Tab-separated table of N, CA and C in Angstrom:
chain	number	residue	atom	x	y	z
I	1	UNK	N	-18.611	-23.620	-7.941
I	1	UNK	CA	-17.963	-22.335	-8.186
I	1	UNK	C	-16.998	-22.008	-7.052
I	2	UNK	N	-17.345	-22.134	-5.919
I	2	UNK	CA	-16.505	-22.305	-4.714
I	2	UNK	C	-14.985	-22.571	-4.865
I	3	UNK	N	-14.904	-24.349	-5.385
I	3	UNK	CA	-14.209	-24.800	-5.684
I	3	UNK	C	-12.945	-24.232	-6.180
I	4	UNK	N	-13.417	-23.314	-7.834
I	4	UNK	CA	-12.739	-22.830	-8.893
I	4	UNK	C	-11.863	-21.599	-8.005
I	5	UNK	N	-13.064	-20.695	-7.544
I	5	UNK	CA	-12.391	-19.700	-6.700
I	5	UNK	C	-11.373	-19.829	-5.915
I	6	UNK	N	-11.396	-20.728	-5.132
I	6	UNK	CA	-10.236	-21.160	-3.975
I	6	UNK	C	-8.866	-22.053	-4.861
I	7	UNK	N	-8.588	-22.886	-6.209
I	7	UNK	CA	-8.389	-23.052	-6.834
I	7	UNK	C	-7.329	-21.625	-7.672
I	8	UNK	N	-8.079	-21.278	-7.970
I	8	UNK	CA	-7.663	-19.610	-8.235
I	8	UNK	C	-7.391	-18.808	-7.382
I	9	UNK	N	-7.545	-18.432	-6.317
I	9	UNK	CA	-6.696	-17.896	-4.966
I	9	UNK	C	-5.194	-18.901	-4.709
I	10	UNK	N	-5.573	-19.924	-4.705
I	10	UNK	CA	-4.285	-20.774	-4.348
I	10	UNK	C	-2.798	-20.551	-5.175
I	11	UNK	N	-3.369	-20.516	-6.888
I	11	UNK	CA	-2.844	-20.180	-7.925
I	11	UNK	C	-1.767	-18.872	-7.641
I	12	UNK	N	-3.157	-17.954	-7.070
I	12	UNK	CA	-2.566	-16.926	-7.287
I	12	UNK	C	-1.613	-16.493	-5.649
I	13	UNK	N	-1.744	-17.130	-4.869
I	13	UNK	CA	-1.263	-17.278	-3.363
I	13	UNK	C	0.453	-17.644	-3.834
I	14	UNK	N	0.465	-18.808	-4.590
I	14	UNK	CA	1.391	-19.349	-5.257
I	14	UNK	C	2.372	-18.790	-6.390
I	15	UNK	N	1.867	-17.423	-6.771
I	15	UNK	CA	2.721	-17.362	-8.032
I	15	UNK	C	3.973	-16.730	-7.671
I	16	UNK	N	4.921	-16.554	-8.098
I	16	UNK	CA	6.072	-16.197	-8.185
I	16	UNK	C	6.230	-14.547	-7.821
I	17	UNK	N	5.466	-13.676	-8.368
I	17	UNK	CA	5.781	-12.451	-8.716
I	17	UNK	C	4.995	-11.387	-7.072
I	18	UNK	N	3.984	-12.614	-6.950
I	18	UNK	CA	2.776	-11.696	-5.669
I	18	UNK	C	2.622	-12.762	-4.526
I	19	UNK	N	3.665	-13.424	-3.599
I	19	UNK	CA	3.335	-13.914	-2.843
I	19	UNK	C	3.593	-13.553	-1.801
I	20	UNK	N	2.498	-14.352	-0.737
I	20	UNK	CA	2.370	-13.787	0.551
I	20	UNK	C	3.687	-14.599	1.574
I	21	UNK	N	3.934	-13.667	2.367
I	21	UNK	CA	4.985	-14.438	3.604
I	21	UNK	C	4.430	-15.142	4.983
I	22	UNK	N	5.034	-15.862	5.228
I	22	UNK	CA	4.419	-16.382	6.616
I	22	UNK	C	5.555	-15.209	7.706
I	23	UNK	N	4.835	-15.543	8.635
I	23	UNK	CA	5.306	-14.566	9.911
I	23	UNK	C	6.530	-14.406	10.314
I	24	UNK	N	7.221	-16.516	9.837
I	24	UNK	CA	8.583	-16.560	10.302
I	24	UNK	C	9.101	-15.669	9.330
I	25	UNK	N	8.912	-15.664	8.269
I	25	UNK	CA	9.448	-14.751	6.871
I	25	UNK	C	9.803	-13.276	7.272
I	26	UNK	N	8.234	-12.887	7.577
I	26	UNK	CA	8.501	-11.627	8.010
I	26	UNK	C	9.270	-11.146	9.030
I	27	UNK	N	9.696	-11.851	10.450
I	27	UNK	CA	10.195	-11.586	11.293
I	27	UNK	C	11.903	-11.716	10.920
I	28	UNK	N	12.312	-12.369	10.059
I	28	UNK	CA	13.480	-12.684	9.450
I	28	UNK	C	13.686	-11.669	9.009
I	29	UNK	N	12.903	-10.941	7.663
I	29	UNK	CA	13.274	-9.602	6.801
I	29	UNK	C	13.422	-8.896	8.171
I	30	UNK	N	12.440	-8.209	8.783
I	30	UNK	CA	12.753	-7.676	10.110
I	30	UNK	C	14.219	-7.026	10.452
I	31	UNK	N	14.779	-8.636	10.811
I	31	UNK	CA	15.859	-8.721	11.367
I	31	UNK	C	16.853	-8.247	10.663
I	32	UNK	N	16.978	-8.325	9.479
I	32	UNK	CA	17.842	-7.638	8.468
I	32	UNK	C	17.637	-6.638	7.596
I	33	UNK	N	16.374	-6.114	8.336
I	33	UNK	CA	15.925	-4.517	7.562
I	33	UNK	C	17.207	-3.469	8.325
I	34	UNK	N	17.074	-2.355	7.486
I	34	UNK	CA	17.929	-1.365	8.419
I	34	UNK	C	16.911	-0.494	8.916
I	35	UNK	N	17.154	0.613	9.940
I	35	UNK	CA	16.417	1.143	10.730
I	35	UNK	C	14.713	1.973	10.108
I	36	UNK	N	16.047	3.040	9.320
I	36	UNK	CA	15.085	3.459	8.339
I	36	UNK	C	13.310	2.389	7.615
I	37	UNK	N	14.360	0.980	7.623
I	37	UNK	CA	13.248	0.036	6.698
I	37	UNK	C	12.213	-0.428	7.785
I	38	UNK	N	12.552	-0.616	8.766
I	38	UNK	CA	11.277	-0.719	10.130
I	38	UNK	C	10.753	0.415	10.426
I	39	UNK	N	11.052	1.238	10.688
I	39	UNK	CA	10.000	2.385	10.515
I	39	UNK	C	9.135	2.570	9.423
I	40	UNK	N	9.592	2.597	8.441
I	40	UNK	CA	8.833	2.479	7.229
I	40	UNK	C	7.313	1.234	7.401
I	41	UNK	N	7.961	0.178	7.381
I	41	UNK	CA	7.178	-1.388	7.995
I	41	UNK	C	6.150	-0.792	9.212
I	42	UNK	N	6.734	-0.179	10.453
I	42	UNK	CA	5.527	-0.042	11.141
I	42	UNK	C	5.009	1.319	11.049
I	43	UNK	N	5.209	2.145	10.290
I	43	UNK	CA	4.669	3.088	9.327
I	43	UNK	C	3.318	3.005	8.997
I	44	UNK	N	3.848	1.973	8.073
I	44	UNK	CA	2.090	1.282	7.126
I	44	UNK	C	1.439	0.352	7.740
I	45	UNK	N	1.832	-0.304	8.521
I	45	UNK	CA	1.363	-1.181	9.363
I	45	UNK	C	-0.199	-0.032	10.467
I	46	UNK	N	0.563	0.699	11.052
I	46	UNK	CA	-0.202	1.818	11.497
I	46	UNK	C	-1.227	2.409	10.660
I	47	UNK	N	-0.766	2.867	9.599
I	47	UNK	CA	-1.903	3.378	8.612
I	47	UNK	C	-2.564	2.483	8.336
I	48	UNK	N	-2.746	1.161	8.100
I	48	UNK	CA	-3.629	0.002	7.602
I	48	UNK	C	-4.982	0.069	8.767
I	49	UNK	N	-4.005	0.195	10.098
I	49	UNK	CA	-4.623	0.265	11.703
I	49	UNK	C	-5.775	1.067	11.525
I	50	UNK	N	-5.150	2.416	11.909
I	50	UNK	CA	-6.070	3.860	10.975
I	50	UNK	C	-6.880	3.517	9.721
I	51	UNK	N	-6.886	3.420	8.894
I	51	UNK	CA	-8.127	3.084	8.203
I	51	UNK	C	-9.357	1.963	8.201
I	52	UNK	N	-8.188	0.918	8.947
I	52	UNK	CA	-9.530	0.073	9.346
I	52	UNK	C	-10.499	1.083	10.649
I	53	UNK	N	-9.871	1.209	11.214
I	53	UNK	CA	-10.761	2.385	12.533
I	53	UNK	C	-11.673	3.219	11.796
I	54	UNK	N	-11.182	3.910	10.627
I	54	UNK	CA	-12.147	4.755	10.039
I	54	UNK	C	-13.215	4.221	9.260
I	55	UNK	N	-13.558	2.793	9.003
I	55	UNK	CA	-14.403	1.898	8.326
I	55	UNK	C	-13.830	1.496	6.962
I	56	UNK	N	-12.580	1.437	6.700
I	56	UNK	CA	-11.763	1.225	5.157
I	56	UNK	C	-11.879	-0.351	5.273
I	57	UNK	N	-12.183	-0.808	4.295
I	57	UNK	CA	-11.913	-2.669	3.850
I	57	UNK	C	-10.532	-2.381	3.244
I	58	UNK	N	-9.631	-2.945	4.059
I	58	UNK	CA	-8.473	-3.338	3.451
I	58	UNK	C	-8.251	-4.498	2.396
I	59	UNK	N	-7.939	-4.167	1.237
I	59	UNK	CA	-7.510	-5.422	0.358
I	59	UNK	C	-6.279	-6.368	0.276
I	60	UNK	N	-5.331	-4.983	-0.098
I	60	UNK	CA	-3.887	-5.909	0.312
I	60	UNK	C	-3.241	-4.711	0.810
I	61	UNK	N	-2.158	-5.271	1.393
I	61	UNK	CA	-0.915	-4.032	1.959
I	61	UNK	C	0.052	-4.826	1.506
I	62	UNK	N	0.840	-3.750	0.857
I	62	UNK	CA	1.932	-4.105	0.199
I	62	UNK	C	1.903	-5.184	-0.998
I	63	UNK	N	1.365	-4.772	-2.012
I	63	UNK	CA	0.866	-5.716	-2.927
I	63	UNK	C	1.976	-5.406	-4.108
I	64	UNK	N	2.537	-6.420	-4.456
I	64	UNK	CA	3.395	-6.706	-5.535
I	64	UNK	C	3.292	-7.392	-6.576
I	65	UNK	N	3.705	-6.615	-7.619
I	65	UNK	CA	3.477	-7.723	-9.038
I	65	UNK	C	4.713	-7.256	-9.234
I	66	UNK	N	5.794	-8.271	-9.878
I	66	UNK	CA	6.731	-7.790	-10.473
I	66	UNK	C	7.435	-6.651	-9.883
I	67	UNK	N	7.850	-5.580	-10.696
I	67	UNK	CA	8.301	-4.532	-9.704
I	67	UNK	C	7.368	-3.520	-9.348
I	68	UNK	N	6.092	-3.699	-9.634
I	68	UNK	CA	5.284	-2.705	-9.663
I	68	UNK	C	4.423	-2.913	-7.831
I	69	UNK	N	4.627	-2.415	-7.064
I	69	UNK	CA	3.805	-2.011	-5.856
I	69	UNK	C	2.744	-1.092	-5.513
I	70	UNK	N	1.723	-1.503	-3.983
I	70	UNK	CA	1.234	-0.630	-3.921
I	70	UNK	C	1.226	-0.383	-2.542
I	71	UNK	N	1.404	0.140	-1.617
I	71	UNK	CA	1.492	0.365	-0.071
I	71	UNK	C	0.278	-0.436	0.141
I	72	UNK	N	-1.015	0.447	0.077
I	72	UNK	CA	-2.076	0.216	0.772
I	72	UNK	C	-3.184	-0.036	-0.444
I	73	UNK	N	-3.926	-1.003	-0.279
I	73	UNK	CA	-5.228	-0.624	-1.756
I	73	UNK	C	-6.592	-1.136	-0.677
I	74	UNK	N	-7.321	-0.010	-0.629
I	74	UNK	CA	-8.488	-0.323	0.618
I	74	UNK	C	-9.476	0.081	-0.547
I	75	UNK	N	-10.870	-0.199	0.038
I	75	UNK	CA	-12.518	0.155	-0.101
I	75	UNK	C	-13.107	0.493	0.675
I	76	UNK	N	-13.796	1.419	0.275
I	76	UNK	CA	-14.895	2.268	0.691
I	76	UNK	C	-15.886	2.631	-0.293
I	77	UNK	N	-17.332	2.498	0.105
I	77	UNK	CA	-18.335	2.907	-0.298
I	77	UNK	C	-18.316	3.146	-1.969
I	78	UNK	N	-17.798	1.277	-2.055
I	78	UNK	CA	-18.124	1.141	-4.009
I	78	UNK	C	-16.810	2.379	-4.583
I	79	UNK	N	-15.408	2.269	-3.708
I	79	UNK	CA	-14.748	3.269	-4.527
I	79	UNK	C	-13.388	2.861	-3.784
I	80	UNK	N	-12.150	2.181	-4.845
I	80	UNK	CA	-11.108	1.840	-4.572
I	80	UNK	C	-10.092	2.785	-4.050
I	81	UNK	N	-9.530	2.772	-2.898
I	81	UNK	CA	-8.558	3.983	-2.413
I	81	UNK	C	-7.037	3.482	-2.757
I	82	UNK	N	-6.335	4.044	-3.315
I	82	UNK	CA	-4.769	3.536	-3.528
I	82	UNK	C	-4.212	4.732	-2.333
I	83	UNK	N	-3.784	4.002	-1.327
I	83	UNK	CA	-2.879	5.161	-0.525
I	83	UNK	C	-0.979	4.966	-0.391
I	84	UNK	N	-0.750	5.665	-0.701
I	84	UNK	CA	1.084	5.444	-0.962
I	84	UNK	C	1.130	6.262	0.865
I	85	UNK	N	1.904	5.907	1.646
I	85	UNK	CA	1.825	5.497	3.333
I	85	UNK	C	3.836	6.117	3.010
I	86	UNK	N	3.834	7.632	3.748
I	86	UNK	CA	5.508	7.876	3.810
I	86	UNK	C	5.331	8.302	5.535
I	87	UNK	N	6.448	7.615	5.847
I	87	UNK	CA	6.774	7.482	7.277
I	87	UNK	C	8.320	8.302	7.529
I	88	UNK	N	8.720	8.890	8.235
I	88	UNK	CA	9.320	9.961	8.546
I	88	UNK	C	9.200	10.334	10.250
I	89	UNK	N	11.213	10.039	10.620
I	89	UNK	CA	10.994	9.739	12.436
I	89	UNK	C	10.757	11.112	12.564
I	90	UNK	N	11.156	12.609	11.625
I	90	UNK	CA	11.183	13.931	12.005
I	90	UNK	C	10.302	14.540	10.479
I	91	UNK	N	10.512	16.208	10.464
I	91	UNK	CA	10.089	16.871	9.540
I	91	UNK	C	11.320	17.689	9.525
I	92	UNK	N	12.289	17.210	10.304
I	92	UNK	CA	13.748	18.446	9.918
I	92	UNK	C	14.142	18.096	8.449
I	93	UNK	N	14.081	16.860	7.560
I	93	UNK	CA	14.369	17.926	6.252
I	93	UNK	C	13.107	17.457	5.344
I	94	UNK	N	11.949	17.875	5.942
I	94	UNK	CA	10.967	18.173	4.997
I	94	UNK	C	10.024	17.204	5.669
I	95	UNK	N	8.483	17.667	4.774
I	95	UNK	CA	7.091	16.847	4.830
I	95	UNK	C	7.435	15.468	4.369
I	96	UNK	N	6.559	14.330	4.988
I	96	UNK	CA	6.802	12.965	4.275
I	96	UNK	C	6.132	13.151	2.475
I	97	UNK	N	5.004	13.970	2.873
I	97	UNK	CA	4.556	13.688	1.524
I	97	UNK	C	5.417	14.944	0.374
I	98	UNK	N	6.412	15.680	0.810
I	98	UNK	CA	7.648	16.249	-0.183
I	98	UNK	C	7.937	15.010	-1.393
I	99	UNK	N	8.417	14.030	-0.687
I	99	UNK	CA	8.976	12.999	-0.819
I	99	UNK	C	7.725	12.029	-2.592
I	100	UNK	N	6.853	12.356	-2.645
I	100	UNK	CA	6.902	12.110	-3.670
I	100	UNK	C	6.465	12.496	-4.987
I	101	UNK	N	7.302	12.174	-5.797
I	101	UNK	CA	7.583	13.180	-7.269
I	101	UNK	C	6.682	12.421	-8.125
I	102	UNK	N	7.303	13.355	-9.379
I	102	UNK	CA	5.576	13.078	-10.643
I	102	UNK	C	6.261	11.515	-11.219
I	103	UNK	N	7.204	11.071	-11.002
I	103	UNK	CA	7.677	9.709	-11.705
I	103	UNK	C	7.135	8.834	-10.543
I	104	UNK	N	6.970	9.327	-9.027
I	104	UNK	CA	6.412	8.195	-8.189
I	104	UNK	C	4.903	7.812	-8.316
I	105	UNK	N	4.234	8.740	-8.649
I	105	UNK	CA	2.793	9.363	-9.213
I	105	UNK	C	2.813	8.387	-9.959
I	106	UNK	N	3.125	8.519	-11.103
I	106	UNK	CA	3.501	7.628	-12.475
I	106	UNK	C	3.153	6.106	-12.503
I	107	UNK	N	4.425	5.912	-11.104
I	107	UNK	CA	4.265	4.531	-11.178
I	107	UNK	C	3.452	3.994	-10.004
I	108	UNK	N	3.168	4.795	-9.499
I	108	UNK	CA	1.364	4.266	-8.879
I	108	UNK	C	0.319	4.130	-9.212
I	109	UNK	N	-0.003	4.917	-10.363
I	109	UNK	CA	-0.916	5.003	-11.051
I	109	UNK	C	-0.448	3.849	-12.162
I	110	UNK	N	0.406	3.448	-12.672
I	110	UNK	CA	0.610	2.328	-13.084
I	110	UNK	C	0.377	0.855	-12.740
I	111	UNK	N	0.684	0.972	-11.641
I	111	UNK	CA	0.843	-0.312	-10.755
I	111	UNK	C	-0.802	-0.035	-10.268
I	112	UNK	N	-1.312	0.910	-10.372
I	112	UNK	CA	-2.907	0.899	-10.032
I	112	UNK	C	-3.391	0.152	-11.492
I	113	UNK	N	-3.607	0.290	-12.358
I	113	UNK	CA	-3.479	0.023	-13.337
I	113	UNK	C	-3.512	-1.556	-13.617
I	114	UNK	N	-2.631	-2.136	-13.941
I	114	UNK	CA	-2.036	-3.453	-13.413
I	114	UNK	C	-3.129	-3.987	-12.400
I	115	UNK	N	-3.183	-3.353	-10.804
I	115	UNK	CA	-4.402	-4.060	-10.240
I	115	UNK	C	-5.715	-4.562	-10.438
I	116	UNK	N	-5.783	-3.364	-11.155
I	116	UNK	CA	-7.586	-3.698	-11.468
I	116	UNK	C	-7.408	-4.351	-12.880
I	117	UNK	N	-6.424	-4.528	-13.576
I	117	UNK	CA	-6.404	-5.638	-14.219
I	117	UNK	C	-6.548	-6.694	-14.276
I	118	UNK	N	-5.463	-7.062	-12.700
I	118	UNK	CA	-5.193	-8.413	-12.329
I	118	UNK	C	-6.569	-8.426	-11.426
I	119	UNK	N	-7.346	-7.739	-11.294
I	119	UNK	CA	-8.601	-8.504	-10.329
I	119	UNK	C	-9.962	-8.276	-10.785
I	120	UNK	N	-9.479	-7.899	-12.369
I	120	UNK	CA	-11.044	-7.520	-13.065
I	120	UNK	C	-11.687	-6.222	-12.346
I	121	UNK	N	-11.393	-5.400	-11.848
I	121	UNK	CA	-12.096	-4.528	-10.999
I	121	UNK	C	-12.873	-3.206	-11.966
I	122	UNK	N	-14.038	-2.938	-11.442
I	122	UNK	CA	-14.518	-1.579	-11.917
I	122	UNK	C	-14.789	-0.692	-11.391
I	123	UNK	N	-13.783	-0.060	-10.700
I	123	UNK	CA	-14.452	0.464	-9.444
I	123	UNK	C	-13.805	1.967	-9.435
I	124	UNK	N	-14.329	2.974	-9.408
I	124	UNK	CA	-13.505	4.109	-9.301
I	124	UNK	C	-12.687	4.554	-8.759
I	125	UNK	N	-11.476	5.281	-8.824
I	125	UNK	CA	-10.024	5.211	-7.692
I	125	UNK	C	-9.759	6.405	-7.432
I	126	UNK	N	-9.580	6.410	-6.219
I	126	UNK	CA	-9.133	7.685	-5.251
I	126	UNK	C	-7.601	7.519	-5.013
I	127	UNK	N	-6.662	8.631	-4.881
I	127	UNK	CA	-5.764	8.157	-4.757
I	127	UNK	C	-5.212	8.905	-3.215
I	128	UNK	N	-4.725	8.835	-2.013
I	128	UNK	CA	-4.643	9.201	-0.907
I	128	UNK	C	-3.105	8.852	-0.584
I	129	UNK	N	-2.287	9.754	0.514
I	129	UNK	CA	-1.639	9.970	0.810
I	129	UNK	C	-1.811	10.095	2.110
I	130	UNK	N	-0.611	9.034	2.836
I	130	UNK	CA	-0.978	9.378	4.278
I	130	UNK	C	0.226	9.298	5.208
I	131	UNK	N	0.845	10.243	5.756
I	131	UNK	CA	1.884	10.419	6.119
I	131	UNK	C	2.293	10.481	7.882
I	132	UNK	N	3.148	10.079	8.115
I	132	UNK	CA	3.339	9.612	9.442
I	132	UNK	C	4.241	10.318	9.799
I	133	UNK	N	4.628	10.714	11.060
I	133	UNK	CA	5.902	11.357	11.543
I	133	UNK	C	5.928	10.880	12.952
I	134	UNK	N	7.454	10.519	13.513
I	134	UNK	CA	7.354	9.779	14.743
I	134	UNK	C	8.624	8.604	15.198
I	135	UNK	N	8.031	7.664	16.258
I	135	UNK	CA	8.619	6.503	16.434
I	135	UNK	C	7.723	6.076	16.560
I	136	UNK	N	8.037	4.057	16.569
I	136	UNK	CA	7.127	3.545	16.993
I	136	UNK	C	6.160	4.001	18.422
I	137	UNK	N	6.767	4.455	19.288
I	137	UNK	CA	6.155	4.565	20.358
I	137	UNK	C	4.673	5.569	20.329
I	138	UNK	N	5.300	6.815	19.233
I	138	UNK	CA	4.021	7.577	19.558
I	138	UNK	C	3.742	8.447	17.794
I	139	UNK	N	2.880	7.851	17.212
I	139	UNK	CA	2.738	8.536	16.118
I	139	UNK	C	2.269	9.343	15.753
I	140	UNK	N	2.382	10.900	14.363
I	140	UNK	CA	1.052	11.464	14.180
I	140	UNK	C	0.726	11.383	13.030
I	141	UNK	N	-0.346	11.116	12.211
I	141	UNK	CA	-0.634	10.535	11.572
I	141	UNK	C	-1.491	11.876	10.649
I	142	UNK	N	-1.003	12.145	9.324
I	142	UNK	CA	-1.790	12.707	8.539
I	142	UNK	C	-2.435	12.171	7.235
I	143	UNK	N	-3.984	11.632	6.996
I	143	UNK	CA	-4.484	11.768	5.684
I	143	UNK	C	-5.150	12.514	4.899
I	144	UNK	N	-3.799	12.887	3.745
I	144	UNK	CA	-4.416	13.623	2.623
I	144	UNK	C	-5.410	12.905	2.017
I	145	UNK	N	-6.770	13.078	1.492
I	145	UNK	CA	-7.470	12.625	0.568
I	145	UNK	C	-7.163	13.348	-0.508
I	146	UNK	N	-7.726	12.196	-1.869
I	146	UNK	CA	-7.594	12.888	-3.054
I	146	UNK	C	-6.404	13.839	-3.336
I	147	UNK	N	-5.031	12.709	-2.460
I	147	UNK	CA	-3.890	13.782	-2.848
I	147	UNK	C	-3.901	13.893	-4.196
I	148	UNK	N	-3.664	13.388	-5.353
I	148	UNK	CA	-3.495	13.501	-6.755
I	148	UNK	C	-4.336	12.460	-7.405
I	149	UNK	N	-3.986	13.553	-8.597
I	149	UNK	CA	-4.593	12.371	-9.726
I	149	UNK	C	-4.060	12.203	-10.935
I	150	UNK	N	-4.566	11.034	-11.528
I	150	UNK	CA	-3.590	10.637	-12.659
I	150	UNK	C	-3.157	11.394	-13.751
I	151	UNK	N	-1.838	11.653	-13.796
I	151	UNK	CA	-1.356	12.253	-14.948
I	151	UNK	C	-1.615	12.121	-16.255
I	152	UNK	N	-1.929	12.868	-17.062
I	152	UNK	CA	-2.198	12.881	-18.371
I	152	UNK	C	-1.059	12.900	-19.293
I	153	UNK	N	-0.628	11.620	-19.740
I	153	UNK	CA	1.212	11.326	-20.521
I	153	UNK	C	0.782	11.984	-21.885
């Protein structure tokens, strides 16, 4: 059974739509992110930080299928957390979490959706919001729990 599993990780390590980067990869995007897009990057990078500290099992960060994403998808205590992670160097024009609307909702809860598809999961979902304001040098870090929940279409 071992076997099959790792077999099936590889598969899925491999596919087209959800693969992972090696470091040189990442340090490349990096280099040709614009400012805004590294902050963002060590944004969530930080929040991943922060929840592991708080006892969160991280699953994936930044998990992609197709066009559908998810910032952060952690566990806790038999209960899947989807956290969407907005990073923001100020609050002069507004809260990070202003920033997202009932179509971003939408498609998180979509792309949540999609996950526990793609991993068979049964697990109940929290959905969290966790917002950053700052530079790299010195962050402050707010998590909403149970910011929202899924819309009824």
């Amino acid at each position: 059974a071992s076997d099959v599993y790792k077999r099936q990780l590889q598969v899925f390590v491999s596919s087209r739509h959800c693969q992972r980067q090696t470091q040189k990869e990442v340090n490349l995007q990096k280099r040709k992110m614009a400012k805004h897009n590294i902050l963002g990057k060590a944004g969530e990078e930080y929040a991943a930080e922060y929840l592991k500290q708080e006892g969160y099992t991280i699953r994936h960060c930044n998990w992609r299928c197709g066009k559908k994403e998810l910032d952060i998808v952690a566990e806790s205590e038999n209960e899947l957390i989807v956290v969407e992670v907005k990073t923001r160097s100020s609050t002069d024009f507004g809260n990070p979490e202003e920033a997202i609307t009932d179509r971003k909702i939408r498609n998180i809860v979509s792309s949540t959706d999609a996950y526990l598809r793609k991993f068979c999961l049964d697990l109940p979902v929290r959905f969290d919001i966790i917002t950053i304001v700052g530079s790299e040098e010195h962050f402050d870090i707010e998590h909403i729990r149970e910011a929202f929940f899924p819309p009824i279409w």
